[in-house]
Short mmCIF file of C-alpha atoms in Angstrom, two decimals:
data_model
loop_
_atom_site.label_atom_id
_atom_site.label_comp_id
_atom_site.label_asym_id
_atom_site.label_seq_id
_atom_site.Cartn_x
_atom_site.Cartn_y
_atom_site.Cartn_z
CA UNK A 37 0.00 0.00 0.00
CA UNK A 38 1.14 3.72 -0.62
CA UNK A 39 2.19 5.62 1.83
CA UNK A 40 0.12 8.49 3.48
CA UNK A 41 1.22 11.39 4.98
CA UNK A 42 -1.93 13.37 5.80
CA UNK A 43 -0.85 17.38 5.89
CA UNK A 44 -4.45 18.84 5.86
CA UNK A 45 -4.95 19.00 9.56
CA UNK A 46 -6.73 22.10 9.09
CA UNK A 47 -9.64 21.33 7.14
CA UNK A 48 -10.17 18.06 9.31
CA UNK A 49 -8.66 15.84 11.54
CA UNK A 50 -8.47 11.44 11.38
CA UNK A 51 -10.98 10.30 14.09
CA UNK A 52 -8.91 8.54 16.62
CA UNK A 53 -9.14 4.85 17.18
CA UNK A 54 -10.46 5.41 21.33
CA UNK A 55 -12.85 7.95 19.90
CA UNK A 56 -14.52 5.30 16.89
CA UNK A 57 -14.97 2.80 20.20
CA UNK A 58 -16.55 5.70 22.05
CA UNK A 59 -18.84 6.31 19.72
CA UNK A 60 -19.68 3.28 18.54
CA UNK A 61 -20.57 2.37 21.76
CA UNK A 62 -23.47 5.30 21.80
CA UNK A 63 -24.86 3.73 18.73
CA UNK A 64 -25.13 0.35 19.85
CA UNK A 65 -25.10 0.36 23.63
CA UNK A 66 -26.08 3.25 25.22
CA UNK A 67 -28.26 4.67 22.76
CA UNK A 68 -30.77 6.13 24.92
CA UNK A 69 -31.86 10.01 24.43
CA UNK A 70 -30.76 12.06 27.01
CA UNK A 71 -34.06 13.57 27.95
CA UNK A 72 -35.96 10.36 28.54
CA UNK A 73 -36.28 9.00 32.25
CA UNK A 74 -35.58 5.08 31.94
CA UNK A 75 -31.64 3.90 32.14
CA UNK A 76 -31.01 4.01 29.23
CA UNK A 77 -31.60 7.72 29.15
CA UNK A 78 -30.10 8.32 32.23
CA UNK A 79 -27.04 6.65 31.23
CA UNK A 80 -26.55 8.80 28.13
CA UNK A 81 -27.67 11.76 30.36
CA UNK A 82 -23.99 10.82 32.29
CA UNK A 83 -22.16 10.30 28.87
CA UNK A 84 -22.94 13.74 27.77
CA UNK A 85 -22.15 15.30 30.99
CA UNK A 86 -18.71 13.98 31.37
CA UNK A 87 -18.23 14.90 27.88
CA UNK A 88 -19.05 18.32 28.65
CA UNK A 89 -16.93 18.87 31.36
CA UNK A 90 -13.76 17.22 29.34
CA UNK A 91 -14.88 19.98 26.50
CA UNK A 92 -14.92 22.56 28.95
CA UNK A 93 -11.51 21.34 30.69
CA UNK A 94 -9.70 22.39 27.82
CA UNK A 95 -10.37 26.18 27.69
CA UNK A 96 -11.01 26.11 31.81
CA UNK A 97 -14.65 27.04 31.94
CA UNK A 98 -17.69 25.43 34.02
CA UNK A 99 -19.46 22.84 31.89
CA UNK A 100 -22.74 24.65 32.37
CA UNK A 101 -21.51 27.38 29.96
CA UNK A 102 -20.62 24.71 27.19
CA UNK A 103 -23.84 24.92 24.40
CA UNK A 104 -23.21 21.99 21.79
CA UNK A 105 -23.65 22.30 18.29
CA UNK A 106 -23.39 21.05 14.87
CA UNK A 107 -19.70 22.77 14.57
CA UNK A 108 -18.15 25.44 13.82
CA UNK A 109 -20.17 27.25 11.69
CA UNK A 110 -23.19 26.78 13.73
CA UNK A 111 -21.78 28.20 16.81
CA UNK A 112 -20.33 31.18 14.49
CA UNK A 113 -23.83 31.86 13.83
CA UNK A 114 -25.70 31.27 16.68
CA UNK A 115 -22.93 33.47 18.43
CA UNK A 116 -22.91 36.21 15.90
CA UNK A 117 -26.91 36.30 14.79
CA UNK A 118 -28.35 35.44 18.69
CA UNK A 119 -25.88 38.55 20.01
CA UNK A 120 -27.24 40.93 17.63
CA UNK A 121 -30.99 39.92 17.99
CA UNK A 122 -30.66 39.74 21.84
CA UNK A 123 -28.92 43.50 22.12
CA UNK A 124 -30.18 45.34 18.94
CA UNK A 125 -31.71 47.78 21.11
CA UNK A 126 -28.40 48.69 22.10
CA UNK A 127 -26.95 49.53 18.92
CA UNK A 128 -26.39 48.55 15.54
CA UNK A 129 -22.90 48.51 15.27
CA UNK A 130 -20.22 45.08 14.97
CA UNK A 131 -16.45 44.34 14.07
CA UNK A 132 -14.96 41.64 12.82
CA UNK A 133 -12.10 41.23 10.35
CA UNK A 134 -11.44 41.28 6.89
CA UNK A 135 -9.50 37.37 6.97
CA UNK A 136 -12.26 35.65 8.82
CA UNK A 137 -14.04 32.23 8.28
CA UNK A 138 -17.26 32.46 5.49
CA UNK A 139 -19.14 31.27 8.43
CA UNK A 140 -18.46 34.72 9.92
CA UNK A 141 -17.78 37.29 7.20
CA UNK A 142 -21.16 35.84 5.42
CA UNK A 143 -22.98 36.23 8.69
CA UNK A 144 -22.30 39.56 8.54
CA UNK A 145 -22.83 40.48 5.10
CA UNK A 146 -26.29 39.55 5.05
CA UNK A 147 -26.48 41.99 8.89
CA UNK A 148 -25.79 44.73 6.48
CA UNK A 149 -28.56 43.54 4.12
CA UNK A 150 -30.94 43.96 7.56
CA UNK A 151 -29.58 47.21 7.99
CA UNK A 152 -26.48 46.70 10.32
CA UNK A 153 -23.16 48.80 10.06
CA UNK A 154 -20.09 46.52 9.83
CA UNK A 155 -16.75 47.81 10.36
CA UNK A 156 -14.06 45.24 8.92
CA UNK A 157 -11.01 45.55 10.37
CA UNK A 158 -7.48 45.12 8.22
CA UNK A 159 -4.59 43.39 8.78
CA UNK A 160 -0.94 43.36 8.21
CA UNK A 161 0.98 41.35 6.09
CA UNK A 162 1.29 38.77 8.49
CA UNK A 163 -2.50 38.42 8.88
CA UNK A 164 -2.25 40.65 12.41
CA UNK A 165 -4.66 43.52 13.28
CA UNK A 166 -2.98 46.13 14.36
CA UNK A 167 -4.16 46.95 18.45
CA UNK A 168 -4.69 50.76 17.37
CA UNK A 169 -7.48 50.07 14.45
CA UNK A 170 -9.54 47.85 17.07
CA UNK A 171 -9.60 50.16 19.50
CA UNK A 172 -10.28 53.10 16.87
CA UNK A 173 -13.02 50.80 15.41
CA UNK A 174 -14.94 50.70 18.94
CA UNK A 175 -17.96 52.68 19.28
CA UNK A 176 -20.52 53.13 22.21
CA UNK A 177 -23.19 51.63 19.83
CA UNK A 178 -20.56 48.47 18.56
CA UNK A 179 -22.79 45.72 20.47
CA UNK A 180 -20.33 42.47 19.03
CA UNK A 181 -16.79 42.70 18.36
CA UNK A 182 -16.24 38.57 16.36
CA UNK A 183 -12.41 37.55 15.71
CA UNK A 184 -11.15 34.71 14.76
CA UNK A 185 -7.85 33.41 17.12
CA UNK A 186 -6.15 31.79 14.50
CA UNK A 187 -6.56 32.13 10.60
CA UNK A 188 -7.53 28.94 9.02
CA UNK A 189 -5.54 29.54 5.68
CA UNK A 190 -1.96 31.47 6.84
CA UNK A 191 -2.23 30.59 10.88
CA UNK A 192 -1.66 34.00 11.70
CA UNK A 193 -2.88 34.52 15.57
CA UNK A 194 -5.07 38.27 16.89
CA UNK A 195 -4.11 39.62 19.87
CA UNK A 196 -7.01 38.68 21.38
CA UNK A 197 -5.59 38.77 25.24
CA UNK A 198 -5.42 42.26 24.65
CA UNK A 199 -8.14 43.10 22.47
CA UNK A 200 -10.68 40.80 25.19
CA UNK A 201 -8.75 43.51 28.12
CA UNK A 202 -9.14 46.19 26.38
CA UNK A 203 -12.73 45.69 25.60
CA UNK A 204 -13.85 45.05 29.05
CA UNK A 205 -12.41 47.92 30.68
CA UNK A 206 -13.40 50.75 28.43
CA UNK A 207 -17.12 48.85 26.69
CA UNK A 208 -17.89 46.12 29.24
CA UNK A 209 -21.34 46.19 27.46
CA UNK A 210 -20.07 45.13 24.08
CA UNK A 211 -19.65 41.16 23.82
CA UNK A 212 -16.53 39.45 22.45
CA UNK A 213 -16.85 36.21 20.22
CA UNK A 214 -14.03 34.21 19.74
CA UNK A 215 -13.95 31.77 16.46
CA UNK A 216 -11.34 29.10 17.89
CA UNK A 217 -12.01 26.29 16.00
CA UNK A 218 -8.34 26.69 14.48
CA UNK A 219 -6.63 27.49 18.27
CA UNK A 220 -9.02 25.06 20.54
CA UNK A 221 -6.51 22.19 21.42
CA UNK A 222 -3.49 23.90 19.90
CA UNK A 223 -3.07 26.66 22.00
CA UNK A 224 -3.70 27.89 25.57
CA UNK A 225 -7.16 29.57 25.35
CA UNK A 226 -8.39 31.53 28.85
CA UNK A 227 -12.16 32.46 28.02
CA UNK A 228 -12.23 34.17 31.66
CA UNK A 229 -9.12 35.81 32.33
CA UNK A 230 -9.36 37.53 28.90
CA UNK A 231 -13.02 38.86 28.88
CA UNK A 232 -14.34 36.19 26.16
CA UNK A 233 -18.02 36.27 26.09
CA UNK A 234 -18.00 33.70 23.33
CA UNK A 235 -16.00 31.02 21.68
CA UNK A 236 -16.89 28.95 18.94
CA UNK A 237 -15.17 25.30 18.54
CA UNK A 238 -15.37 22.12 16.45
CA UNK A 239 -15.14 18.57 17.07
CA UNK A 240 -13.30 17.41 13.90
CA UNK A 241 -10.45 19.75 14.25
CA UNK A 242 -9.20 17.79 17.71
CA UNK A 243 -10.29 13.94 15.82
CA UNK A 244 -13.97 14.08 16.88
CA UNK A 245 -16.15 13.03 14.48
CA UNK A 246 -17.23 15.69 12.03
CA UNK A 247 -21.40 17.29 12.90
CA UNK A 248 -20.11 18.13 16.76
CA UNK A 249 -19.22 21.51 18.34
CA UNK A 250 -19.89 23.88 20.94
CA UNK A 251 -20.63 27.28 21.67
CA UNK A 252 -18.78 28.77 24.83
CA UNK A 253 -21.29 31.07 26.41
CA UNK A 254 -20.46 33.08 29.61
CA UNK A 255 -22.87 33.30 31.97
CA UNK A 256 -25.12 36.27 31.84
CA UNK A 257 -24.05 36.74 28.20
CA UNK A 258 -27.26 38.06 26.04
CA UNK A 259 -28.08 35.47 23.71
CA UNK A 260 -31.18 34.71 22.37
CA UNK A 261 -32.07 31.30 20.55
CA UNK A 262 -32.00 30.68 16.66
CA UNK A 263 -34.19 27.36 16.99
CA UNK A 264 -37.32 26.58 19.11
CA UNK A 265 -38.26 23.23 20.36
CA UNK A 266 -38.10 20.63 23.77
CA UNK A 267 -35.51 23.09 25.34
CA UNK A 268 -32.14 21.38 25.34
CA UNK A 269 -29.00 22.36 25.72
CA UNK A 270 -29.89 25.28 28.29
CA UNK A 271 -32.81 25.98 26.30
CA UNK A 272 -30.06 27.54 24.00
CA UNK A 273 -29.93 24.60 21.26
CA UNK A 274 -32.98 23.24 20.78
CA UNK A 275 -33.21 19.17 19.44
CA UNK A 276 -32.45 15.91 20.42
CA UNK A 277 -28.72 15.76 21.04
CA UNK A 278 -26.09 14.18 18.79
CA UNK A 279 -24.98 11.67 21.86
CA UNK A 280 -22.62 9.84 19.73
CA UNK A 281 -20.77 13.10 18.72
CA UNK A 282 -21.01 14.68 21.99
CA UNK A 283 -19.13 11.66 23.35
CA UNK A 284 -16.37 11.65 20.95
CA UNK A 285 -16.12 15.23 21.26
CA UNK A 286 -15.07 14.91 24.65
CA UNK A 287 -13.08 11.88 24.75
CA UNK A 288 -11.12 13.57 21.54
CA UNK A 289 -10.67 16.40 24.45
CA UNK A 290 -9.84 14.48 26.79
CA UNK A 291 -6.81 13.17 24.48
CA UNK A 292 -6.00 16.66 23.84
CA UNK A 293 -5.51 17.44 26.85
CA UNK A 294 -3.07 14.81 27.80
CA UNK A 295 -1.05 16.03 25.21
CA UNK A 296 -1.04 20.26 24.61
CA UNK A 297 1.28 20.88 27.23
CA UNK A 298 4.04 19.16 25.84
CA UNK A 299 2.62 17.73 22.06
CA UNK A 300 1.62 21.21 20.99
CA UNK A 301 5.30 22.53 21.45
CA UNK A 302 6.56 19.60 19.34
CA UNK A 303 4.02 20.64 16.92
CA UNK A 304 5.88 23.82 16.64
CA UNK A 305 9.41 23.04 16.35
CA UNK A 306 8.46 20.34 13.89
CA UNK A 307 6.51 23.03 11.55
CA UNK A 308 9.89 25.34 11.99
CA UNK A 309 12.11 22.26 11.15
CA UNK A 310 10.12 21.67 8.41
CA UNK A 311 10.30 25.09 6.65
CA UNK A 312 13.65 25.65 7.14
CA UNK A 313 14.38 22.07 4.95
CA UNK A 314 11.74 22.86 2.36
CA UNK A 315 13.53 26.50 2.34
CA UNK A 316 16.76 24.47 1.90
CA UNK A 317 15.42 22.39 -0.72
CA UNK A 318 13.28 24.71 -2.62
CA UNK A 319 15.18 28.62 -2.00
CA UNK A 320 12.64 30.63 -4.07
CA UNK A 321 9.64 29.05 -2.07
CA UNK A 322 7.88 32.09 -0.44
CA UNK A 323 6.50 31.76 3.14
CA UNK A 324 3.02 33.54 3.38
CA UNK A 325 1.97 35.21 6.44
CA UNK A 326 3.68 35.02 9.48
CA UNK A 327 7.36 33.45 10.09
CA UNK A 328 7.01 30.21 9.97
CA UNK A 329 8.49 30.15 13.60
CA UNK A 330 5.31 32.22 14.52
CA UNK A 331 1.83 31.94 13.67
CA UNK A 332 -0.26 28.98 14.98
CA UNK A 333 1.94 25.52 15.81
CA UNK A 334 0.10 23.66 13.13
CA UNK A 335 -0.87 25.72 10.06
CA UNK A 336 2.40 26.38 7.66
CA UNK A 337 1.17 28.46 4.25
CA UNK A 338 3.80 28.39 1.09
CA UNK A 339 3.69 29.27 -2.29
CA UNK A 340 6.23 28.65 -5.25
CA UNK A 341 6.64 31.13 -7.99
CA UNK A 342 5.45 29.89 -10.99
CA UNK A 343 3.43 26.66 -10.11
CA UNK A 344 -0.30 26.88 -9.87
CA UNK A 345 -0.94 25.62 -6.14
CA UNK A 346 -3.78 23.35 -7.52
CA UNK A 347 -1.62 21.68 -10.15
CA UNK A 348 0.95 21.08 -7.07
CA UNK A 349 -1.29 19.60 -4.53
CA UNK A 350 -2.63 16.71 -7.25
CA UNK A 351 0.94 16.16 -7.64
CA UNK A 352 1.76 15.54 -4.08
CA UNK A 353 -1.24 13.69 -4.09
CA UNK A 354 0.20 11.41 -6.08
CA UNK A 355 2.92 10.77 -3.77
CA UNK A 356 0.73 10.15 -1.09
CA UNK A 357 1.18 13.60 0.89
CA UNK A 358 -2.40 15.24 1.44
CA UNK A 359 -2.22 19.27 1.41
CA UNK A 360 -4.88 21.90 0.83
CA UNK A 361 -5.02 25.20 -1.20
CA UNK A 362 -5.52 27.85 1.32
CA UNK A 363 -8.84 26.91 2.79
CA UNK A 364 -10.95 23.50 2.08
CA UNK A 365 -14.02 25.19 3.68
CA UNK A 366 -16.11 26.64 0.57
CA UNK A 367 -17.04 23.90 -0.99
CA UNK A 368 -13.93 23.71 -3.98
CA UNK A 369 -14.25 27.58 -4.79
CA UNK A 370 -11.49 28.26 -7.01
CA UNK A 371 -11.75 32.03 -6.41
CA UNK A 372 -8.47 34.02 -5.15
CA UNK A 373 -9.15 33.46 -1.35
CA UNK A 374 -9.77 37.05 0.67
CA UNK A 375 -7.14 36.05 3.13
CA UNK A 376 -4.15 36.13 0.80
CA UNK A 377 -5.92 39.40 -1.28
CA UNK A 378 -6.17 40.83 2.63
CA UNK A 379 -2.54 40.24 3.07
CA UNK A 380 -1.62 41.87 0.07
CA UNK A 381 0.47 39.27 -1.75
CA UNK A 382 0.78 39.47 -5.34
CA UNK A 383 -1.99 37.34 -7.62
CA UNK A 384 1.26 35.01 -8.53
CA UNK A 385 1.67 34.07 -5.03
CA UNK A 386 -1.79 33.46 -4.41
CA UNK A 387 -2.14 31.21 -7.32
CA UNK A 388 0.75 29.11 -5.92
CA UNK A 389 -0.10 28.86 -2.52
CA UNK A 390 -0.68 25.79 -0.56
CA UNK A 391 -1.41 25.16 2.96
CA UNK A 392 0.86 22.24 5.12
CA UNK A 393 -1.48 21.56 8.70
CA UNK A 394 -0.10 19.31 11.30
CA UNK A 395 -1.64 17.13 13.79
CA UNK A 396 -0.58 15.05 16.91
CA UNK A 397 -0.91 12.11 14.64
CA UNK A 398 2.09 13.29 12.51
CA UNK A 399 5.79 12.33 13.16
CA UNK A 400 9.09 13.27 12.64
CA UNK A 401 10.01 10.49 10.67
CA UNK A 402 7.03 11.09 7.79
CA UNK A 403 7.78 14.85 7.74
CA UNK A 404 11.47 14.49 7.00
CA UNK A 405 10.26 13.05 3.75
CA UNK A 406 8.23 15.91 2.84
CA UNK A 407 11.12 17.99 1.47
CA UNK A 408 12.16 15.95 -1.08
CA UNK A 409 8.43 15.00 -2.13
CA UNK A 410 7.93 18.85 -2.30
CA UNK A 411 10.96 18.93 -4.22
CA UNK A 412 10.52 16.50 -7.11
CA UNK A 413 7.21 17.63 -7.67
CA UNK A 414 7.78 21.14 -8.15
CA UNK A 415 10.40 19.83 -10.65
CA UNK A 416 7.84 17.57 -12.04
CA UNK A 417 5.39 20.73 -12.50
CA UNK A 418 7.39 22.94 -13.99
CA UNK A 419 8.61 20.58 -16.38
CA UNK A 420 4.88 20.13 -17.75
CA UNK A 421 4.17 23.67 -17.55
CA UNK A 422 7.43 24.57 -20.07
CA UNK A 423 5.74 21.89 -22.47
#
């Protein structure tokens, strides 16, 4: 068999082995819904509280304040659309940035069909917003201020210690969403001590099954529902819950957090080791975004002058090394992706770019041969393309 060296960490994760018992285990054994009052039920009623306290663990917050979800992009709406409807009376003003997830920046473009006034903050060339537009961008009508922690495409990481600080001491009325579904697991994340109201995260980022995530919500937080039913999840999320996701959600958690404190530095220096051989390998390769020894521990964006990124990653494919182009969340759209336009690289570079993402699950031993893969088929590409 070929071998496989899965780099695309970022758009999903491989569900663990513990996790696939877990969960098959809800399916066939304790299948009961959570609401009902027979054993059964009251068994998977336990199941989904443990989970939700190993969910919670990880970002050290009470379980009670844990909302699950269908992922991500559910939480970035229920966060976004539920603030705005619960505090429009407040204002009509929110910020977010100009490199954020569809899930968010499409949120907010239809707000400003309803009328809403949407302030889009710009970044740097590393992907960074600058401290002095966010706190130039704050109003006493801005009623949500929504950042992602990490950038899914280029890894770049906000400020948002500062930003949450900042926020609470001079607007304590205007709430803070956090989009962590790139930084949940992979780095330290303190909801409380930095004035997060909200946090989204997914399940099949961390080797959960995909259809599972959360919503943080602080207590007291304004919210109000987007769905109306038999009252679950807090009376937040209404519908039967996904039991079997739930579970591996938090048993992937629990994994996680045997292994951040140590794993996720590894993570790092074997991202840096592995730029500076593809660097010595391929010299005109051009790093986008931050240094690679900055930026997220996982997420590693190149591009190579003259070789459509596209055209490279079926090449690797071939090989058996999995990469993405930029970002493998809107659904195979071939357009130039807003991050790298947002960035300002040239339309050359953004054509050529291709995104490395890292797990636990990788080793040393499969990324040393990643180099020389890159290598030969960069060779291999630009030989066709001369043809």
């Amino acid at each position: 068999m070929k071998q496989q060296i899965y780099l695309d960490n970022a758009a999903t994760t491989q569900v663990l082995p513990e996790v696939v018992e877990e969960v098959v285990k809800c399916l066939t054994e304790d299948f009961g819904n959570p609401s009902s009052l027979h054993r059964l039920g009251l068994q998977s009623e336990r199941h989904m509280k443990q989970a939700r306290s190993m969910v919670a663990k990880l970002i050290q917050v009470s379980p009670e304040d844990i909302v699950f979800t269908s992922g991500g992009t559910e939480s970035n709406n229920l966060a976004i659309l539920g603030t705005v409807r619960a505090r429009k009376r407040y204002g009509n003003h929110c910020i977010t940035t100009q490199i954020e997830h569809p899930s968010v920046l499409n949120t907010f473009h239809y707000l400003e069909q309803e009328g809403w006034n949407i302030t889009y903050l710009p970044v740097d060339r590393y992907g960074v917003v600058r401290l002095e537009d966010f706190k130039e961008a704050l109003r006493k009508d801005t009623v949500l201020v929504s950042i992602a922690h990490v950038n899914n495409e280029i890894g770049s990481i906000q400020p948002i210690k500062e930003m949450g600080l900042f926020l609470k001491g001079n607007y304590p009325e205007t709430v803070f969403h956090i989009d962590a579904v790139q930084s949940y697991g992979r780095l330290p994340i303190k909801p409380v001590e930095w004035g997060i109201d909200l946090l989204s995260i997914s399940g099949h980022k961390i080797h959960a099954p995909k259809g599972i995530g959360a919503l943080y919500i602080k207590r007291g937080t304004p919210i109000s529902s987007l769905q109306w039913g038999g009252g679950q999840e807090f009376g937040i999320r209404s519908g039967t819950e996904n039991l079997p996701g739930i579970v591996g959600f938090g048993r992937a958690a629990q994994w996680i957090q045997e292994r951040i404190s140590n794993d996720g530095t590894l993570i790092k220096e074997m991202k840096t080791e592995l730029a500076n051989k593809i660097a010595r390998e391929i010299p005109e390769v051009v790093f986008v975004g931050p240094n690679p020894s900055e930026g997220a521990p996982h997420i590693l964006s190149i591009s190579i002058p003259g070789v459509r990124g596209e055209t490279l990653l079926h090449v690797l494919e071939s090989y058996g090394v999995y990469v993405s182009t930029g970002s493998a969340c809107s659904s195979r759209n071939v357009r130039t992706s807003h991050v790298l336009k947002a960035i300002g690289v040239s339309p050359q570079v953004a054509e050529g770019s291709i995104r490395i993402s890292l797990s636990y699950l990788n080793s040393n031993e499969e990324l040393s041969q990643v180099p020389n893969i890159l290598k030969r088929s960069v060779n291999q590409v630009k030989r066709f393309t001369r043809r």
